[in-house]
Amino acid sequence: MEAKKFFLDQHGCAKNQVDGEILVTRLLNKGFLQTFDAQEADLIIVNSCGFIQSAKEESLNSLLEARQEYPNAKIVLAGCLAERYAEQFKKDLPEADAIFGNGDLSLIDSTVDSLFAGQRPVVKALQKGVCCGNRNLLLNYKGSAYVKITEGCNNCCSFCAIPLIRGQLRSRKISEIVDEIKELLKRGVKEFNLIGQDLAAFGCGKDDFVFDAKESGGASCEKSKLLCLLEKIAELKGNFWVRLLYIHPDHFNTDILPLLQKDKRFLPYFDIPFQSGDDTIIRAMNRRGTFDSYAGLVEKIRSDLGECCIRTTFLTGFPGESDEQAERTLDFMKKIQPDWSGCFAYSREEDTPAAKFKDQVPKKKAQAREKKLQALQEEITQERLSLRIGKIYPVLIEEIVQAGEDVSEDEGLAIGRSWFQAPEVDGSFVVRYDAGNADAVRAVVPGSIVNAKALAVSGVDIDSELVL
């Protein structure tokens, strides 16, 4: 019998991407063939996002479009949206041939068996442990990978539905994470982006492991478990990068900073979602910080590390946010001067505390505040990028631009990222080189790290030339 083909339609965050990679691997191991043309697929998996309204709509529209365009394919709604609304979609989404939540990804095997046996499975498993394991295919560009170290979240920000979707915080064992990085190193991966809803909470879940001497390196209880993890990773040999993504500002692990000073493989790049600069709104979000304490954290990081990169996120139009409070967030952005930031208008998510708050801000007003923050961030980003002109940076090459795409035969052109540019969300390095130079051609290949001199800023990107 000819093997069935599947197509993955991937949505959402990096954590959801890892889930998608695990689904791909399990289906390949089951004998399916992966296709990158949905028209060829017997099975289409829409790995959805359920975080905010716009992301939910995008995922649902993708499923509905797939149903219309590929009527003969079996279509599975997977991911966070499926996890959150499994029972509702069982009744109200007949376009989906199966609903598959993200509590236990190993259940995809039996789910597709049932699906092709003529049933309509609806799977929502208990959120337990951290779904991880071997991934045959990474959805990043060559040389880069996400490594999930936690699942779920205990912070319970009043606007956030993540605990409702992915459950309470739980962490992987250090030895398991290090073993995964070792295997990825053997496959040529050079950049490891550690992810979780909040890396600062690593090892702090109710049912998390208890460190023994081997796991902790004999660490005292005063040392954060995140630092224990990084120290174990630091024992690995080789030239690679480690990037820390998503660290909650209320309990940032400042004890990791000396390690970053000492071992330059750990990138001084921090994604710290401050969300607001107004003390009253911060409290209403169920957070403990203040304008001053959050600004002080950024000041300490920069003071301890010198050159570093700060990315953050701001949420506009939170219930009760006044014009003055919105201006306070603008003042906070001016104060901390983030290299990058994402700005999002508040999305009212059912079953979250903030959904019941009074004084919901009109959508248009929230969006107008979002645009003001974005405009300010564009100015700050331009200024901070301009300070990098004339300096030489390591660049992880992601793709080669072929001649004919506005590129002459004599000029080589590649796209990549340096340490201050995270995958997908930040700008890129455009690396120019002599296509007639054999050494340059050998050096500039996807997955390699080369040196490039920054020449000019173009939007959010940096134009550069290869340095051999």
Coordinates of C-alpha atoms in Angstrom, one line a residue:
M1 CA 0.0 0.0 0.0
E2 CA 1.3 3.4 -0.9
A3 CA 2.4 5.5 2.1
K4 CA 0.1 8.4 3.1
K5 CA 1.4 11.9 2.9
F6 CA 0.9 14.7 5.5
F7 CA 1.3 18.4 5.5
L8 CA 1.9 20.5 8.6
D9 CA 0.4 24.0 8.7
Q10 CA 2.4 25.6 11.6
H11 CA 1.1 28.5 13.7
G12 CA 2.0 30.2 17.0
C13 CA 5.0 30.6 19.1
A14 CA 8.3 28.8 19.4
K15 CA 6.9 26.3 22.0
N16 CA 4.2 25.4 19.5
Q17 CA 6.9 25.0 16.8
V18 CA 8.7 22.4 18.9
D19 CA 5.3 20.6 19.3
G20 CA 5.0 20.6 15.5
E21 CA 8.4 19.2 15.1
I22 CA 7.6 16.4 17.5
L23 CA 4.3 15.6 15.5
V24 CA 6.3 15.5 12.3
T25 CA 8.8 13.1 13.8
R26 CA 6.1 10.8 15.2
L27 CA 4.3 10.7 11.8
L28 CA 7.5 10.0 9.9
N29 CA 8.3 7.2 12.3
K30 CA 4.8 5.8 11.8
G31 CA 5.5 5.5 8.0
F32 CA 3.9 8.7 6.7
L33 CA 5.7 10.8 4.2
Q34 CA 5.9 14.5 4.7
T35 CA 4.9 16.8 1.8
F36 CA 5.4 20.6 1.6
D37 CA 2.5 20.9 -0.9
A38 CA -0.9 20.7 0.8
Q39 CA -2.5 19.6 -2.4
E40 CA -0.6 16.3 -2.3
A41 CA -1.5 15.6 1.4
D42 CA -3.8 12.8 2.6
L43 CA -3.6 14.4 6.1
I44 CA -3.4 18.1 6.9
I45 CA -2.5 19.2 10.5
V46 CA -3.2 22.7 11.5
N47 CA -1.1 23.2 14.5
S48 CA -3.0 26.2 15.9
C49 CA -2.4 29.1 18.3
G50 CA -4.9 30.0 21.0
F51 CA -3.2 32.9 22.7
I52 CA -5.1 36.0 21.5
Q53 CA -8.1 36.6 19.3
S54 CA -6.2 37.5 16.1
A55 CA -4.1 34.3 16.4
K56 CA -7.2 32.2 17.0
E57 CA -8.9 33.7 14.0
E58 CA -5.8 33.0 11.8
S59 CA -5.7 29.4 12.8
L60 CA -9.4 28.8 12.3
N61 CA -9.3 30.5 8.9
S62 CA -6.5 28.3 7.8
L63 CA -8.5 25.2 8.7
L64 CA -11.6 26.4 7.0
E65 CA -9.6 27.3 3.8
A66 CA -7.9 23.9 3.9
R67 CA -11.4 22.2 4.1
Q68 CA -12.6 24.2 1.1
E69 CA -9.5 23.7 -1.0
Y70 CA -8.7 20.1 -0.2
P71 CA -12.0 18.4 0.4
N72 CA -10.5 14.9 0.1
A73 CA -7.9 15.3 2.8
K74 CA -8.3 14.4 6.5
I75 CA -7.9 17.6 8.5
V76 CA -6.8 17.7 12.1
L77 CA -7.0 20.8 14.3
A78 CA -4.1 20.5 16.7
G79 CA -2.3 22.8 19.1
C80 CA -3.4 25.3 21.7
L81 CA -6.7 26.2 20.1
A82 CA -7.7 22.5 20.0
E83 CA -6.6 22.1 23.6
R84 CA -8.6 25.0 24.9
Y85 CA -11.8 24.5 23.0
A86 CA -11.9 20.7 22.4
E87 CA -15.4 20.1 23.7
Q88 CA -16.8 23.2 21.9
F89 CA -15.2 22.3 18.6
K90 CA -16.4 18.7 18.9
K91 CA -19.9 20.1 18.3
D92 CA -19.3 23.4 16.5
L93 CA -16.4 22.7 14.1
P94 CA -17.5 19.9 11.7
E95 CA -14.9 21.0 9.2
A96 CA -12.2 19.4 11.4
D97 CA -12.0 15.6 11.0
A98 CA -10.2 15.4 14.4
I99 CA -9.4 17.6 17.3
F100 CA -6.0 17.0 18.9
G101 CA -4.9 18.9 22.0
N102 CA -1.3 19.3 23.1
G103 CA -1.3 17.5 26.5
D104 CA 0.2 14.3 25.2
L105 CA 1.7 14.5 21.7
S106 CA 2.4 10.7 21.7
L107 CA -1.3 10.2 21.2
I108 CA -1.1 11.4 17.6
D109 CA -0.3 7.8 16.6
S110 CA -3.6 6.4 17.8
T111 CA -5.4 9.5 16.7
V112 CA -4.5 9.2 13.1
D113 CA -5.2 5.4 13.2
S114 CA -8.8 6.2 14.4
L115 CA -9.1 9.0 11.9
F116 CA -8.3 6.8 8.9
A117 CA -10.5 4.1 10.3
G118 CA -13.5 6.4 9.8
Q119 CA -13.8 7.8 13.3
R120 CA -13.7 11.5 14.4
P121 CA -11.4 11.5 17.4
V122 CA -11.4 14.3 19.9
V123 CA -8.3 14.2 22.1
K124 CA -7.6 16.3 25.2
A125 CA -5.1 14.7 27.5
L126 CA -4.0 15.7 31.0
Q127 CA -1.3 18.4 30.9
K128 CA 1.5 16.5 32.5
G129 CA 5.3 16.6 32.0
V130 CA 7.0 18.3 29.1
C131 CA 6.3 16.9 25.6
C132 CA 9.7 16.6 24.0
G133 CA 12.0 14.0 22.4
N134 CA 13.8 13.4 19.2
R135 CA 12.9 15.7 16.3
N136 CA 13.9 14.5 12.8
L137 CA 13.0 17.8 11.2
L138 CA 13.7 21.3 12.6
L139 CA 11.5 24.0 11.3
N140 CA 14.2 26.7 11.9
Y141 CA 16.8 27.6 9.3
K142 CA 19.8 25.3 9.3
G143 CA 22.1 25.7 12.3
S144 CA 19.4 26.8 14.8
A145 CA 17.0 25.0 17.1
Y146 CA 14.6 25.7 19.9
V147 CA 15.0 23.6 23.1
K148 CA 12.0 23.5 25.4
I149 CA 13.0 23.5 29.1
T150 CA 9.6 24.1 30.8
E151 CA 6.0 23.8 30.0
G152 CA 3.0 25.6 31.5
C153 CA 3.1 28.6 33.8
N154 CA 2.4 29.5 37.4
N155 CA 2.6 33.3 37.1
C156 CA -1.1 33.7 36.3
C157 CA -0.9 37.1 34.8
S158 CA -4.5 38.3 34.8
F159 CA -4.7 38.8 31.0
C160 CA -3.1 35.5 30.0
A161 CA -4.8 32.2 29.0
I162 CA -1.6 30.1 28.9
P163 CA -2.2 28.4 32.3
L164 CA -5.7 27.5 31.0
I165 CA -4.2 25.9 27.9
R166 CA -0.9 24.4 28.9
G167 CA -1.4 24.0 32.6
Q168 CA 0.8 24.6 35.6
L169 CA 4.6 24.9 35.5
R170 CA 6.7 21.8 35.1
S171 CA 10.3 21.4 34.1
R172 CA 12.5 18.9 32.3
K173 CA 15.5 17.4 34.0
I174 CA 18.8 19.1 33.4
S175 CA 20.4 15.8 32.2
E176 CA 17.6 15.4 29.6
I177 CA 18.1 18.9 28.3
V178 CA 21.9 18.6 28.1
D179 CA 21.5 15.2 26.3
E180 CA 19.2 16.8 23.7
I181 CA 21.7 19.6 23.1
K182 CA 24.5 17.1 22.7
E183 CA 22.5 15.3 20.0
L184 CA 21.7 18.5 18.2
L185 CA 25.4 19.5 18.3
K186 CA 26.2 16.3 16.5
R187 CA 23.7 17.3 13.8
G188 CA 25.5 20.6 13.2
V189 CA 23.2 22.9 15.2
K190 CA 25.1 26.0 16.4
E191 CA 22.4 28.1 18.0
F192 CA 20.3 26.8 20.9
N193 CA 17.3 29.0 21.8
L194 CA 16.1 27.9 25.3
I195 CA 12.3 28.4 25.6
G196 CA 9.5 28.1 28.1
Q197 CA 6.8 30.4 29.2
D198 CA 9.2 31.7 31.8
L199 CA 12.8 30.5 32.0
A200 CA 13.2 32.2 35.4
A201 CA 10.8 29.6 36.8
F202 CA 12.8 26.6 35.6
G203 CA 12.9 23.9 38.2
C204 CA 10.3 25.6 40.5
G205 CA 7.2 23.6 39.6
K206 CA 5.2 21.9 42.3
D207 CA 6.0 18.4 41.0
D208 CA 9.4 19.2 39.5
F209 CA 12.5 17.1 40.1
V210 CA 14.6 17.5 43.2
F211 CA 18.3 18.2 42.5
D212 CA 20.8 15.6 43.5
A213 CA 24.5 16.3 43.6
K214 CA 25.0 15.1 40.0
E215 CA 22.3 17.4 38.6
S216 CA 23.2 20.5 40.6
G217 CA 27.0 20.1 40.6
G218 CA 26.8 20.3 44.4
A219 CA 25.0 23.6 44.2
S220 CA 23.6 25.2 47.3
C221 CA 19.9 26.1 47.5
E222 CA 20.9 29.8 47.0
K223 CA 21.8 29.1 43.4
S224 CA 18.9 29.3 40.9
K225 CA 18.1 26.1 39.1
L226 CA 18.4 28.0 35.8
L227 CA 22.0 28.8 36.6
C228 CA 22.6 25.1 37.4
L229 CA 21.2 24.2 34.0
L230 CA 23.4 26.8 32.2
E231 CA 26.5 25.6 34.1
K232 CA 25.9 22.1 32.9
I233 CA 25.5 23.3 29.3
A234 CA 28.7 25.3 29.7
E235 CA 30.6 22.0 30.3
L236 CA 29.9 21.0 26.7
K237 CA 32.8 21.5 24.3
G238 CA 32.4 23.4 21.0
N239 CA 31.6 26.7 19.3
F240 CA 27.9 27.3 19.8
W241 CA 25.4 29.9 21.0
V242 CA 22.9 29.7 23.8
R243 CA 20.1 32.3 23.8
L244 CA 17.6 32.7 26.6
L245 CA 14.1 33.6 25.6
Y246 CA 11.1 34.7 27.7
I247 CA 12.2 35.6 31.3
H248 CA 9.6 37.1 33.5
P249 CA 10.8 40.4 35.0
D250 CA 9.5 39.8 38.5
H251 CA 12.0 37.0 39.3
F252 CA 14.8 37.4 36.7
N253 CA 17.7 35.2 37.7
T254 CA 20.4 37.8 38.2
D255 CA 22.8 35.1 39.3
I256 CA 23.2 34.0 35.7
L257 CA 24.9 37.3 34.7
P258 CA 28.5 36.3 35.9
L259 CA 28.3 33.2 33.8
L260 CA 27.3 35.2 30.7
Q261 CA 30.3 37.5 31.4
K262 CA 32.6 34.5 31.6
D263 CA 31.3 32.3 28.8
K264 CA 30.6 34.3 25.6
R265 CA 28.7 31.3 24.1
F266 CA 25.8 32.4 26.3
L267 CA 24.4 35.4 24.4
P268 CA 23.7 38.6 26.3
Y269 CA 20.2 38.7 24.7
F270 CA 17.2 38.9 27.0
D271 CA 13.5 38.7 26.1
I272 CA 11.8 40.3 29.2
P273 CA 8.1 41.0 28.7
F274 CA 7.4 44.1 30.8
Q275 CA 3.9 44.6 29.4
S276 CA 3.4 48.1 31.0
G277 CA 5.3 50.9 32.6
D278 CA 2.5 52.1 34.9
D279 CA 2.6 50.7 38.5
T280 CA -1.2 50.5 38.9
I281 CA -1.6 48.6 35.6
I282 CA 1.3 46.3 36.4
R283 CA -0.4 45.4 39.7
A284 CA -3.7 44.8 37.9
M285 CA -1.9 42.4 35.6
N286 CA -1.0 40.4 38.7
R287 CA 2.6 41.4 38.6
R288 CA 4.8 42.6 41.4
G289 CA 7.2 45.1 39.7
T290 CA 7.2 48.8 39.2
F291 CA 8.4 51.3 36.7
D292 CA 11.5 51.8 38.9
S293 CA 12.2 48.2 39.6
Y294 CA 11.8 47.1 36.0
A295 CA 14.0 50.0 34.8
G296 CA 16.5 49.1 37.5
L297 CA 16.7 45.5 36.2
V298 CA 17.6 46.7 32.7
E299 CA 20.2 49.1 34.2
K300 CA 21.8 46.2 36.2
I301 CA 21.9 43.9 33.1
R302 CA 23.6 46.6 31.0
S303 CA 25.9 47.6 33.9
D304 CA 27.0 44.0 34.5
L305 CA 27.4 42.9 30.9
G306 CA 28.2 46.0 29.0
E307 CA 27.1 45.3 25.4
C308 CA 23.8 43.4 25.5
C309 CA 20.4 43.3 23.8
I310 CA 17.0 43.8 25.4
R311 CA 13.8 42.7 23.8
T312 CA 10.4 43.2 25.5
T313 CA 6.7 43.2 25.0
F314 CA 4.0 45.8 25.8
L315 CA 0.3 45.3 26.1
T316 CA -1.9 48.3 25.3
G317 CA -5.5 48.9 26.3
F318 CA -5.5 46.7 29.4
P319 CA -8.8 47.2 31.2
G320 CA -8.9 50.5 33.1
E321 CA -5.8 51.9 31.3
S322 CA -6.1 55.7 31.1
D323 CA -4.4 58.0 28.6
E324 CA -2.0 59.0 31.4
Q325 CA -1.1 55.4 32.2
A326 CA -0.5 54.7 28.5
E327 CA 1.8 57.7 28.4
R328 CA 3.6 56.2 31.4
T329 CA 4.4 53.1 29.3
L330 CA 5.8 55.4 26.6
D331 CA 8.0 57.0 29.2
F332 CA 9.1 53.6 30.4
M333 CA 10.1 52.7 26.8
K334 CA 12.1 55.9 26.5
K335 CA 13.8 55.1 29.8
I336 CA 14.9 51.6 29.1
Q337 CA 15.6 52.0 25.3
P338 CA 14.8 48.4 24.3
D339 CA 16.6 47.2 21.2
W340 CA 13.4 45.5 20.1
S341 CA 9.9 45.2 21.3
G342 CA 6.6 43.7 20.3
C343 CA 3.4 45.7 21.0
F344 CA 0.0 44.2 21.1
A345 CA -3.5 45.5 21.8
Y346 CA -5.3 43.7 24.7
S347 CA -7.3 40.7 23.7
R348 CA -10.2 39.9 26.1
E349 CA -9.8 36.2 26.8
E350 CA -12.6 34.3 28.5
D351 CA -12.0 32.7 31.9
T352 CA -9.1 35.0 32.6
P353 CA -9.5 37.5 35.5
A354 CA -9.0 40.5 33.3
A355 CA -12.0 39.5 31.1
K356 CA -14.2 40.4 34.1
F357 CA -12.6 43.7 34.8
K358 CA -14.6 46.9 34.4
D359 CA -13.6 49.7 32.1
Q360 CA -12.7 47.7 29.1
V361 CA -10.7 49.9 26.7
P362 CA -12.2 50.4 23.2
K363 CA -10.4 48.4 20.6
K364 CA -9.6 51.4 18.4
K365 CA -8.1 53.3 21.4
A366 CA -5.9 50.2 22.3
Q367 CA -4.8 50.0 18.7
A368 CA -3.9 53.6 18.5
R369 CA -1.7 53.3 21.6
E370 CA -0.1 50.2 20.1
K371 CA 0.8 52.3 17.0
K372 CA 2.4 55.0 19.2
L373 CA 4.6 52.5 20.9
Q374 CA 5.6 50.9 17.7
A375 CA 6.5 54.2 16.2
L376 CA 8.7 55.0 19.2
Q377 CA 10.3 51.6 19.1
E378 CA 11.2 52.1 15.4
E379 CA 13.1 55.3 16.3
I380 CA 14.9 53.6 19.2
T381 CA 15.8 50.5 17.1
Q382 CA 17.2 52.7 14.4
E383 CA 19.3 54.6 16.9
R384 CA 20.6 51.5 18.6
L385 CA 21.4 49.7 15.3
S386 CA 23.3 52.7 14.0
L387 CA 25.7 52.3 17.0
R388 CA 26.7 48.9 15.5
I389 CA 27.9 50.4 12.2
G390 CA 31.6 49.8 11.6
K391 CA 31.9 46.9 14.0
I392 CA 32.5 43.2 13.1
Y393 CA 30.0 40.7 14.3
P394 CA 29.6 36.9 14.1
V395 CA 26.7 36.0 11.8
L396 CA 24.8 32.7 11.6
I397 CA 24.1 32.3 7.9
E398 CA 20.5 31.2 7.2
E399 CA 20.1 31.3 3.4
I400 CA 21.9 32.3 0.2
V401 CA 20.2 34.7 -2.2
Q402 CA 20.7 33.3 -5.7
A403 CA 21.9 35.4 -8.6
G404 CA 19.0 36.9 -10.6
E405 CA 17.1 37.9 -7.5
D406 CA 18.4 41.5 -7.7
V407 CA 21.8 40.0 -7.3
S408 CA 24.6 40.1 -9.9
E409 CA 26.7 37.0 -10.9
D410 CA 29.7 38.6 -9.3
E411 CA 28.1 39.5 -6.0
G412 CA 27.3 36.9 -3.3
L413 CA 24.5 37.7 -1.0
A414 CA 23.4 35.9 2.1
I415 CA 20.9 36.5 4.9
G416 CA 21.7 35.7 8.5
R417 CA 21.5 36.8 12.1
S418 CA 24.0 38.0 14.7
W419 CA 23.7 37.5 18.5
F420 CA 21.4 40.4 19.0
Q421 CA 18.8 39.1 16.5
A422 CA 16.6 36.2 17.6
P423 CA 14.9 34.0 15.0
E424 CA 11.8 35.3 13.3
V425 CA 11.1 38.3 15.5
D426 CA 14.1 40.6 15.0
G427 CA 15.9 42.0 12.0
S428 CA 18.6 40.3 9.9
F429 CA 22.2 40.7 8.6
V430 CA 22.5 41.0 4.9
V431 CA 26.0 39.7 4.1
R432 CA 27.7 40.6 0.8
Y433 CA 30.7 38.8 -0.4
D434 CA 32.8 38.1 -3.6
A435 CA 31.1 35.3 -5.4
G436 CA 34.3 34.7 -7.3
N437 CA 36.4 34.1 -4.2
A438 CA 36.5 30.4 -3.5
D439 CA 37.3 30.9 0.2
A440 CA 34.3 33.2 0.6
V441 CA 31.9 30.7 -1.2
R442 CA 33.1 27.9 1.1
A443 CA 32.6 30.0 4.2
V444 CA 29.2 31.4 3.5
V445 CA 26.9 28.4 3.6
P446 CA 23.6 27.9 5.5
G447 CA 24.3 26.9 9.1
S448 CA 27.8 28.4 9.2
I449 CA 29.0 31.3 11.4
V450 CA 31.1 33.9 9.7
N451 CA 32.3 37.4 10.6
A452 CA 30.8 40.4 8.9
K453 CA 31.4 44.1 9.2
A454 CA 28.3 46.2 9.6
L455 CA 28.1 49.0 7.0
A456 CA 24.6 50.5 7.1
V457 CA 21.2 50.2 8.6
S458 CA 18.3 49.4 6.3
G459 CA 15.0 49.4 8.2
V460 CA 15.4 46.7 10.9
D461 CA 18.2 45.0 9.0
I462 CA 22.0 45.6 8.8
D463 CA 23.8 45.6 5.5
S464 CA 27.3 44.2 5.9
E465 CA 30.3 42.7 4.1
L466 CA 32.1 39.4 4.8
V467 CA 35.3 39.5 6.7
L468 CA 37.6 36.5 6.1

